[in-house]
Coordinates of C-alpha atoms in Angstrom, one line a residue:
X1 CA -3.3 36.4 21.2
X2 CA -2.9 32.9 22.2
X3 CA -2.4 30.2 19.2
X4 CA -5.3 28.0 19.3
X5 CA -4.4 25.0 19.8
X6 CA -5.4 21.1 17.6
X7 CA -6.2 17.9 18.8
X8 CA -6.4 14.7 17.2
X9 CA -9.4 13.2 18.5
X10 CA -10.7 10.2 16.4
X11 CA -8.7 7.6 14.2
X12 CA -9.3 5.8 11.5
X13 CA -6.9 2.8 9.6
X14 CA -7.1 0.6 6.5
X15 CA -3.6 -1.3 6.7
X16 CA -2.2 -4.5 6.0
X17 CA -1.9 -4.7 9.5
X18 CA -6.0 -5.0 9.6
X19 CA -8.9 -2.7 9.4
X20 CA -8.9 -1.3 12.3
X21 CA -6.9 0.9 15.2
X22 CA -6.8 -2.0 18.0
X23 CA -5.5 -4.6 15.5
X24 CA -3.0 -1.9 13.9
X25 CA -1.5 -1.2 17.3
X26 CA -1.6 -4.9 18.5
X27 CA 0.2 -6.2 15.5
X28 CA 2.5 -3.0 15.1
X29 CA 3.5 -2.5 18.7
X30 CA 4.4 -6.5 18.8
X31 CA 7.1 -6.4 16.0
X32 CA 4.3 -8.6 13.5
X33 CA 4.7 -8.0 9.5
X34 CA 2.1 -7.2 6.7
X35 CA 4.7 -8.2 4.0
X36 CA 3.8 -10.9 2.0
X37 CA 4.2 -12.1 -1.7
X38 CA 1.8 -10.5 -3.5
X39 CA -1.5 -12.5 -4.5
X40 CA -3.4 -9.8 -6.3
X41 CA -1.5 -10.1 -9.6
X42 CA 1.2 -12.2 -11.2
X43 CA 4.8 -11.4 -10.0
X44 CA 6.3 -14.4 -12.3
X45 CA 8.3 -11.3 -14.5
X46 CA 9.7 -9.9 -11.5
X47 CA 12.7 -10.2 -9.1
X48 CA 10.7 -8.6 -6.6
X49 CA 7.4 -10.0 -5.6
X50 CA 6.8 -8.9 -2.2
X51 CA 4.0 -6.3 -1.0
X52 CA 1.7 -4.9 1.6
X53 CA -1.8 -5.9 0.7
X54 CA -5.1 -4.5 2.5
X55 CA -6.9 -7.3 3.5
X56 CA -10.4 -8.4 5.2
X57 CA -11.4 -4.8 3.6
X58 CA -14.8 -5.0 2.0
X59 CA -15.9 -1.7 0.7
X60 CA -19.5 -2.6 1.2
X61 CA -19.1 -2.3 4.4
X62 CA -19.0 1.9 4.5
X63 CA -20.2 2.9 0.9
X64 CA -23.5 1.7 -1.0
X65 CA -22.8 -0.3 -4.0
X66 CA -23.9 2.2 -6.6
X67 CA -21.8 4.6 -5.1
X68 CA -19.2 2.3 -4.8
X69 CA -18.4 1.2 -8.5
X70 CA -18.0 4.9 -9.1
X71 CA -14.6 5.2 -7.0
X72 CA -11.4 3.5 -7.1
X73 CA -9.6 1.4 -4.7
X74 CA -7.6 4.4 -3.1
X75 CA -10.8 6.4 -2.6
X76 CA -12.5 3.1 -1.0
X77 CA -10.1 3.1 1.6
X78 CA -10.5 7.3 2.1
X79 CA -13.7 7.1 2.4
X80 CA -13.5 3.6 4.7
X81 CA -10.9 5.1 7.1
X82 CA -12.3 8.7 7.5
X83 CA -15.8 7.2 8.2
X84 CA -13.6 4.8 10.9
X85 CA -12.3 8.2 12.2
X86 CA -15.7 10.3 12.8
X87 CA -16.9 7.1 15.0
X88 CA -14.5 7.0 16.8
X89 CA -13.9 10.9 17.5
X90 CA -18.1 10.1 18.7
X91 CA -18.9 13.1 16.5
X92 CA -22.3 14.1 15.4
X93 CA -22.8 16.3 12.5
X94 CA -26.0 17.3 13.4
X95 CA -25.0 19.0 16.2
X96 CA -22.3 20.4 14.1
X97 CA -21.9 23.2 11.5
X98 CA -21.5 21.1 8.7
X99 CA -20.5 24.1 6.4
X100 CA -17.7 24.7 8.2
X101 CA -15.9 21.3 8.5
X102 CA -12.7 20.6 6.5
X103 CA -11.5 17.9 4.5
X104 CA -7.6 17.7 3.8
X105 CA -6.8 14.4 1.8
X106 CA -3.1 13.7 0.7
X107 CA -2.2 11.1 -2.1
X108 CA 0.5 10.8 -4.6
X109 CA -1.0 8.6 -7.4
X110 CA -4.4 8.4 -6.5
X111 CA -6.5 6.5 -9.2
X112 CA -3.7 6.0 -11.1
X113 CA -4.5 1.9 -10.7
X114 CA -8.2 2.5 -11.9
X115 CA -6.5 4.7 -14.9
X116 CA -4.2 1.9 -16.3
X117 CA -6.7 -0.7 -16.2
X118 CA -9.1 1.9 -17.9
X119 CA -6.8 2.2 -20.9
X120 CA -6.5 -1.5 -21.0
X121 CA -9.6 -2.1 -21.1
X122 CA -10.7 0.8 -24.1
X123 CA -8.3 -0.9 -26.1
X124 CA -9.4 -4.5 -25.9
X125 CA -13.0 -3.2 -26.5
X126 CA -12.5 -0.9 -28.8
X127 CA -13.4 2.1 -27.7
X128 CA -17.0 0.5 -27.1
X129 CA -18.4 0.4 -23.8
X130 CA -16.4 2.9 -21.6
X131 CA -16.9 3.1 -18.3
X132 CA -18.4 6.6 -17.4
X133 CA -17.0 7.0 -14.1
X134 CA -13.4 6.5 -15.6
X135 CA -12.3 10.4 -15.4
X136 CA -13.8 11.1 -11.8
X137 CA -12.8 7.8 -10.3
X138 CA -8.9 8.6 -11.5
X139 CA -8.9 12.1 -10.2
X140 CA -7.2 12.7 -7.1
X141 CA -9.6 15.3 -6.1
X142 CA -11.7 12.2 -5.8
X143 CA -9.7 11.4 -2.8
X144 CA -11.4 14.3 -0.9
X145 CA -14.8 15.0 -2.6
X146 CA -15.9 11.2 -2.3
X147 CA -15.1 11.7 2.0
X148 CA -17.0 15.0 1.8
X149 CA -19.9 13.8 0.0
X150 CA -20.1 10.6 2.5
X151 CA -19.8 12.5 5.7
X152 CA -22.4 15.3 4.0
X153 CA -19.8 18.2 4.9
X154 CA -19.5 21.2 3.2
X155 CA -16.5 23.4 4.4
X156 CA -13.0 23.9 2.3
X157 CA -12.4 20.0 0.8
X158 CA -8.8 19.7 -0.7
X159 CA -6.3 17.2 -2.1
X160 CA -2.7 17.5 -1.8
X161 CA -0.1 15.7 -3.9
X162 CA 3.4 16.5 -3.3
X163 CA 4.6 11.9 -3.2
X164 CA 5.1 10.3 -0.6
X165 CA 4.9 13.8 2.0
X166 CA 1.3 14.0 1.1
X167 CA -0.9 12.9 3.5
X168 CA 2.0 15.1 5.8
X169 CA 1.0 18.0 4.1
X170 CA -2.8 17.5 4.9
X171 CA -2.4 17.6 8.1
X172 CA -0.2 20.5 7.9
X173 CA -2.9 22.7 6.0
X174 CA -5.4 21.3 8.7
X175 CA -3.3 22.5 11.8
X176 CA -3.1 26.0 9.7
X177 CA -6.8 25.8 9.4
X178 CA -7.7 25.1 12.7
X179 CA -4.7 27.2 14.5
X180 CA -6.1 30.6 12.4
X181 CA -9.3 30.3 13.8
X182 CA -11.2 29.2 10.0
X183 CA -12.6 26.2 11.2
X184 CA -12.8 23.8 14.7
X185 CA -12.7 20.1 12.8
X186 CA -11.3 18.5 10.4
X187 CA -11.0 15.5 8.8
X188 CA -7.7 14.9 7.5
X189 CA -5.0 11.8 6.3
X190 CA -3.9 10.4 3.3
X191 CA -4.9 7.1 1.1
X192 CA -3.1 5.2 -2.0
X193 CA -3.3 1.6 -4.1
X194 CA -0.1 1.6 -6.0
X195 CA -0.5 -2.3 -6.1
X196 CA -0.8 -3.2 -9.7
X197 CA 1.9 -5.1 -12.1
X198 CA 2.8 -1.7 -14.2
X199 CA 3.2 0.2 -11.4
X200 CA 5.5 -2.2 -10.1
X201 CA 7.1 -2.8 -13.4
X202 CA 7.8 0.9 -13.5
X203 CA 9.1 0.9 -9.6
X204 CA 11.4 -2.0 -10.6
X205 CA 12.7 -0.4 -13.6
X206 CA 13.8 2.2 -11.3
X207 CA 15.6 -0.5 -9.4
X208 CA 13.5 1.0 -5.9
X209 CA 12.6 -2.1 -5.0
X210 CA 13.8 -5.2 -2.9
X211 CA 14.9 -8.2 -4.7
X212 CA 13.4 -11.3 -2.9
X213 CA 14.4 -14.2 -5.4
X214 CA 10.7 -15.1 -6.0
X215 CA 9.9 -15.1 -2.4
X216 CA 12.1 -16.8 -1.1
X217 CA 13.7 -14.1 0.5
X218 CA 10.8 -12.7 3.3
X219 CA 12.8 -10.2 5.2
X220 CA 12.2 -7.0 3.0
X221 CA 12.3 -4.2 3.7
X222 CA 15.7 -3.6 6.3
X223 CA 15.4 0.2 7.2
X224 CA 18.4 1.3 8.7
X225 CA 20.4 -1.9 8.0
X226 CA 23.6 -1.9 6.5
X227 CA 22.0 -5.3 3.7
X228 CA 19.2 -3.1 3.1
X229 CA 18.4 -2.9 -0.8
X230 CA 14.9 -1.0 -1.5
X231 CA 11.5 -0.8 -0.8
X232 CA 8.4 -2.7 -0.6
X233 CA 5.4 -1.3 -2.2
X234 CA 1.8 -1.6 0.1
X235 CA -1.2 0.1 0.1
X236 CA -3.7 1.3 2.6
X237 CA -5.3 4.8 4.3
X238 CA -5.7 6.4 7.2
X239 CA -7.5 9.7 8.9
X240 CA -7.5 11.9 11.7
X241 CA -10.3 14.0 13.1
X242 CA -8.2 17.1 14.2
X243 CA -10.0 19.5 16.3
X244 CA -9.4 22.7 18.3
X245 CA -8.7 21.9 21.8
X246 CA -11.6 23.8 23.7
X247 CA -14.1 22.7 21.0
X248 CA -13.2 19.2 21.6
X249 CA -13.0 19.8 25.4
X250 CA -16.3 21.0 25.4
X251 CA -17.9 18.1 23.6
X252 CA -16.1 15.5 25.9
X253 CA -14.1 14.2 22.9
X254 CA -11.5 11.2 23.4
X255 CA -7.8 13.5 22.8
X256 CA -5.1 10.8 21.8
X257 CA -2.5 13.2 21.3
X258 CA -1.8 16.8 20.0
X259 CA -0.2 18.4 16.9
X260 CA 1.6 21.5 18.1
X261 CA 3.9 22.3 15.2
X262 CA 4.9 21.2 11.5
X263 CA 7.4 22.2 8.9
X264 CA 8.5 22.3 5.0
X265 CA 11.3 22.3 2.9
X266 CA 12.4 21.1 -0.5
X267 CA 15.8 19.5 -1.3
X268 CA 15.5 20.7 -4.9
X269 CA 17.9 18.2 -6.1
X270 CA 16.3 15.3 -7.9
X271 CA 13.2 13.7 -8.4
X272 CA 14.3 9.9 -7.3
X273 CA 17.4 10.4 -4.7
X274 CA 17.3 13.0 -1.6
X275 CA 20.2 15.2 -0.6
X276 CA 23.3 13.3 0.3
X277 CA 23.9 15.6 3.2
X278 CA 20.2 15.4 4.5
X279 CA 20.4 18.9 5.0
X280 CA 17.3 20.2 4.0
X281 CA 15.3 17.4 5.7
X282 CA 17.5 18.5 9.2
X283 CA 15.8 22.2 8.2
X284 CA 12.7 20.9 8.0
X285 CA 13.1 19.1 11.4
X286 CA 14.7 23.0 13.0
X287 CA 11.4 24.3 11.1
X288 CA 8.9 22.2 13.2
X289 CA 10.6 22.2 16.6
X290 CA 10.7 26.3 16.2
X291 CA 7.0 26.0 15.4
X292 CA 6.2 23.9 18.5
X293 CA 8.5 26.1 20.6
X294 CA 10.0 22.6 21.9
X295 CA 13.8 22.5 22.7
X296 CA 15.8 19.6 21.4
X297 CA 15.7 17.9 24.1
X298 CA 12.4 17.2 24.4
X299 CA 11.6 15.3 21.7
X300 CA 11.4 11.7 23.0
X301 CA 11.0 9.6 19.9
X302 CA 11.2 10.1 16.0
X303 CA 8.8 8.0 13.7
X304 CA 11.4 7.9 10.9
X305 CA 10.5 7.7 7.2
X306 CA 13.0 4.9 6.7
X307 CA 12.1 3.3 3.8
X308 CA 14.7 1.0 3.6
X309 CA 16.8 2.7 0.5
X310 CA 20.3 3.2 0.8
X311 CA 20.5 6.7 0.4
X312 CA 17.4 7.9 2.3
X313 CA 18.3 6.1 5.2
X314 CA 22.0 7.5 5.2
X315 CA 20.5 10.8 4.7
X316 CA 17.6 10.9 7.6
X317 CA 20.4 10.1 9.8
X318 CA 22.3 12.4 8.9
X319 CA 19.4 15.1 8.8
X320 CA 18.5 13.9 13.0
X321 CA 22.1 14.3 13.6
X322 CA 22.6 18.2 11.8
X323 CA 19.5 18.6 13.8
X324 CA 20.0 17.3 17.2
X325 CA 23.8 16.9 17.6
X326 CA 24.7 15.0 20.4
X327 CA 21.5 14.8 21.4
X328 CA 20.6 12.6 18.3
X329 CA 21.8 9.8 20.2
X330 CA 19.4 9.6 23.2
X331 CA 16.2 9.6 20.8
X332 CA 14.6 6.5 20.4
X333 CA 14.0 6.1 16.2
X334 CA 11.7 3.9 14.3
X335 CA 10.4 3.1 11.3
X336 CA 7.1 1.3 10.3
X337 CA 8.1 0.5 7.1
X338 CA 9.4 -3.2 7.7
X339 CA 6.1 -4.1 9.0
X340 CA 3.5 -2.0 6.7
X341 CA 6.1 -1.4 3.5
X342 CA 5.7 1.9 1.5
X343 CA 2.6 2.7 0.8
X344 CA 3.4 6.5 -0.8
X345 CA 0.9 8.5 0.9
X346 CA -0.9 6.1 2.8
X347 CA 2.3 5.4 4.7
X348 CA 2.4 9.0 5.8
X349 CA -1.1 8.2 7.5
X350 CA 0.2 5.1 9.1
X351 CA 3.3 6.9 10.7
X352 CA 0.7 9.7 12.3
X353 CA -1.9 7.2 13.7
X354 CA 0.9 4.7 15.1
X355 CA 2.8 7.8 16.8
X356 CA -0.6 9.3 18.1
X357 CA -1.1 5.2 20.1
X358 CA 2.5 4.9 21.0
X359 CA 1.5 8.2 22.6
X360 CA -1.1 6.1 24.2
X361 CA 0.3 3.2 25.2
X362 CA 3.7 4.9 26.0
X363 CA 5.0 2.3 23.5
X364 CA 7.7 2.4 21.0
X365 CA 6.7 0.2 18.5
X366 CA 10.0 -1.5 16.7
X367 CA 11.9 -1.1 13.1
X368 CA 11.7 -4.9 11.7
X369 CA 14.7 -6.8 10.0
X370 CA 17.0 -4.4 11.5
X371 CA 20.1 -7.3 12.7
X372 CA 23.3 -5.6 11.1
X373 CA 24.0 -2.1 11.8
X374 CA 25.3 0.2 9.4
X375 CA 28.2 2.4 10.8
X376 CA 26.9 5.2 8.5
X377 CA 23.2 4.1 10.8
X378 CA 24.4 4.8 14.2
X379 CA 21.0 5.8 16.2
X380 CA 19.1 4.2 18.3
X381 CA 16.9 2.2 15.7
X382 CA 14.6 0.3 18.6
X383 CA 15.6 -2.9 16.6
X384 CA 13.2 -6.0 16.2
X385 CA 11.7 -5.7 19.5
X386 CA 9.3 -2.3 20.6
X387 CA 9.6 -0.9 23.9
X388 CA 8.0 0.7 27.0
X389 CA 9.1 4.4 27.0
X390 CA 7.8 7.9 28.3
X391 CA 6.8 9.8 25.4
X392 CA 5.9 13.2 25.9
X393 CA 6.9 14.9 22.3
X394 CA 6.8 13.3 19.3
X395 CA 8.5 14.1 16.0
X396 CA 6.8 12.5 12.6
X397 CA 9.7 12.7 9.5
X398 CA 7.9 12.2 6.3
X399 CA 10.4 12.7 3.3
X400 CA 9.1 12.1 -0.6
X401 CA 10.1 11.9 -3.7
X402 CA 11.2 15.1 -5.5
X403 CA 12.9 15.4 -2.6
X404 CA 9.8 17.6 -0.2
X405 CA 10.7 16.8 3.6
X406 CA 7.5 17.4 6.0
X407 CA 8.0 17.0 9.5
X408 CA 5.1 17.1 12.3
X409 CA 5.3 17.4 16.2
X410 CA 2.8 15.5 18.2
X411 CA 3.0 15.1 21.9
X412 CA 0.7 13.8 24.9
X413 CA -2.2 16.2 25.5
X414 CA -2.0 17.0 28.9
X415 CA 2.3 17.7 28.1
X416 CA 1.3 21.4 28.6
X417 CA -0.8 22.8 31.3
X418 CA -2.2 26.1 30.6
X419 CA 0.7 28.2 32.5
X420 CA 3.2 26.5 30.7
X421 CA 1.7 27.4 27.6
X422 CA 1.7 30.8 27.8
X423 CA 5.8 30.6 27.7
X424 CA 4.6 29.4 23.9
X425 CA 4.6 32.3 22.6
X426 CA 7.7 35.6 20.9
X427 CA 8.3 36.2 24.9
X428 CA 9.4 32.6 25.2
X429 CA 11.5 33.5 22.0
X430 CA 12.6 36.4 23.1
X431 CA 13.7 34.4 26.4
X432 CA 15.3 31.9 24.3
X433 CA 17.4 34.1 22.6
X434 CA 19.2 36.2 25.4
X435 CA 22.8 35.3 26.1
X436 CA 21.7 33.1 28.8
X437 CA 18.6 32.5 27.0
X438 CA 18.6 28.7 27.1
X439 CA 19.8 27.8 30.7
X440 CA 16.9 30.1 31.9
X441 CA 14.1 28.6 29.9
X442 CA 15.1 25.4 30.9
X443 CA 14.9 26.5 34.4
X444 CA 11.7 27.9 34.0
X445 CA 10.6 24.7 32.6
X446 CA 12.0 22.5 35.1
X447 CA 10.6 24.6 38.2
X448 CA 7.0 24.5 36.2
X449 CA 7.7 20.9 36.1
X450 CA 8.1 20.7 39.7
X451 CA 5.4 23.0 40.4
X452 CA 2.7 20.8 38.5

């Protein structure tokens, strides 16, 4: 039987590149930054003081008041983005089963802001006076039971923490959900607000982040570059609505791009550093071209994690390269992390909505601060500038701490017409792996090519 296949047909952003998808794109696609010094709290103790802040976000704006003093600021921007998403999918849930639509939310600290500042506060009031909310507004199953109770949808509603891979693995268990026939939508994507002065104490102390010198210093973070010296810290959410294809068809549903494939590994090495040799994460890249049934070259641009770290860079190149040999160097790479920072799971969001428009727009959108190459860097790293390109198949590398490597495969909608498809399937495999297995597929492919 023929895999059903998952669209992503509404989107939904809360970035430091604004609060909304057309400002997102504008400012991503034209090389602009969201990294700033910080202004929510004091940086004065710090040799870094740089960050990705949310702003023009008022809360108000999707959630009731009451409601709203009952979350924290990462569920704020869940609820914010995913309500962004539905609109713009143009779904109504009254013409919808309700009981069968899916929330997957991904975060890695959640409310762990709200839980600090909790603690704080106990102490200086003595126990007296506690905020009620305080458990259920820390929880990161809060992340995905405050979306389901604003959008007043009652099928399987889950969190998944696993770092920075998160919101990644969200939209993994969504395709899974979708592709097995268990539901036809669902709301998926990731949100995090990491921005407060012990959580960047803590980050510090673990020397992960970029000294700037009080400020003075503005080009942070350099993914790929051979000065680059840590991360920035930013916050933010986004969400997809993910739907089956015929479903969505049916409803006349926008379809910015589809999600054909994923896959999942585990360096099992360390908590803080990633495998040396990248291996793993190159498995995990083999993994979700095997699940798309795409040959290597196909892919026509990687969204890199890049996060600007010495070793994680070194190692996702290495990873592309065990991965795509040769072909490793014809793939346009880039990294939104020298315009949005890291924002943990919420950056994992970012990398799916930007890839799903530069599927759009047929835009590469660029890696910032990127002007000395590192030999051990060698890819094309679309430096400083974005560019026009034809972008058929996507690849999304999301790589967290602990060392769990997700990758997704996106690609243009109308990439595969129905005939083609049905070459997606063990006879393609089978095809594939006959002595002259590859040179025949790629026939086949080229002729459907020409035929269409």
């Amino acid at each position: 039987m023929q895999q059903r296949r998952v669209v992503i047909t509404g989107l939904g952003v809360i970035s430091p590149l604004g609060c909304d998808t057309k400002t997102f794109w504008h400012m991503l696609s034209r090389g602009m930054s969201g990294v700033a010094p910080i202004a929510s709290f004091d940086t004065s103790p710090f040799s870094s003081s740089l960050g990705a802040e949310v702003k023009d976000f008022d809360p108000e704006d999707f959630i009731p008041r009451k409601q709203m003093r009952r979350m924290g600021r990462a569920t704020h921007f869940a609820v914010g983005s995913a309500m962004m998403a539905v609109r713009d999918a143009r779904l109504d849930f009254e013409r919808e089963n309700r009981s069968e639509v899916a929330i997957c939310m991904g975060t890695s600290i959640a409310g762990l802001k709200e839980a600090l500042d909790t603690h704080d506060s106990i102490q200086r009031k003595q126990y007296q006076h506690t905020n009620p909310f305080a458990m259920t507004s820390t929880f990161a199953n809060a992340v995905s039971a405050e979306v389901a109770i604003a959008l007043d949808v009652h099928g399987n509603s889950e969190t998944y923490s696993i770092g920075c891979s998160s919101t990644a693995n969200a939209l993994g268990r969504a395709y899974d959900l979708i592709a097995a026939g268990q539901t036809d939508l669902v709301i998926a994507g990731g949100a995090e607000a990491p921005l407060h002065p012990s959580i960047f104490s803590v980050m510090e102390a673990a020397r992960t982040l970029a000294p700037d010198k009080g400020g003075t210093i503005t080009n942070h973070p350099r993914p790929f570059d051979r000065t680059r010296c840590g991360m920035v810290l930013g916050e933010g959410a986004g969400c997809v609505v993910l739907e089956e294809f015929e479903h969505a068809r049916r409803r006349g549903a926008p379809m910015y791009a589809e999600l054909e494939g994923w896959g999942f590994t585990c360096d099992a090495y360390s908590m803080a550093k990633p495998l040396e040799s990248g291996a793993q994460q190159g498995r995990a890249i083999g993994q979700t071209l095997a699940s798309a049934h795409w040959f290597p070259e196909e892919v026509d641009y990687i969204n890199a994690c890049g996060l600007g770290t010495i070793d994680l860079d070194a190692a996702e190149t290495s990873a592309i390269k065990h991965a795509f040999g040769n072909q490793a160097y014809r793939i346009p790479v880039s990294s939104l992390k020298g315009a949005l920072g890291h924002a943990f799971a919420a950056s994992g969001a970012f990398q799916v909505i930007g890839t799903a428009l530069a599927l759009e727009h047929q835009f590469i959108p660029p890696t910032l601060h990127l002007t000395m190459p590192d030999p051990l860097c060698d890819l094309d790293y679309v430096a400083l500038t974005g560019r026009p390109a034809r972008i058929r198949r996507a690849l999304i590398n999301s790589f967290g701490f602990g060392g769990k490597n997700i990758v997704l495969a996106l690609s243009h909608v109308n990439a595969l017409a129905p005939h083609d498809r049905l070459l997606r399937t063990s006879d393609w495999d089978a095809i594939h792996n006959q002595p002259i297995g590859a040179a025949l597929a790629r026939s086949l492919r080229t002729s459907l090519a020409q035929w269409k």
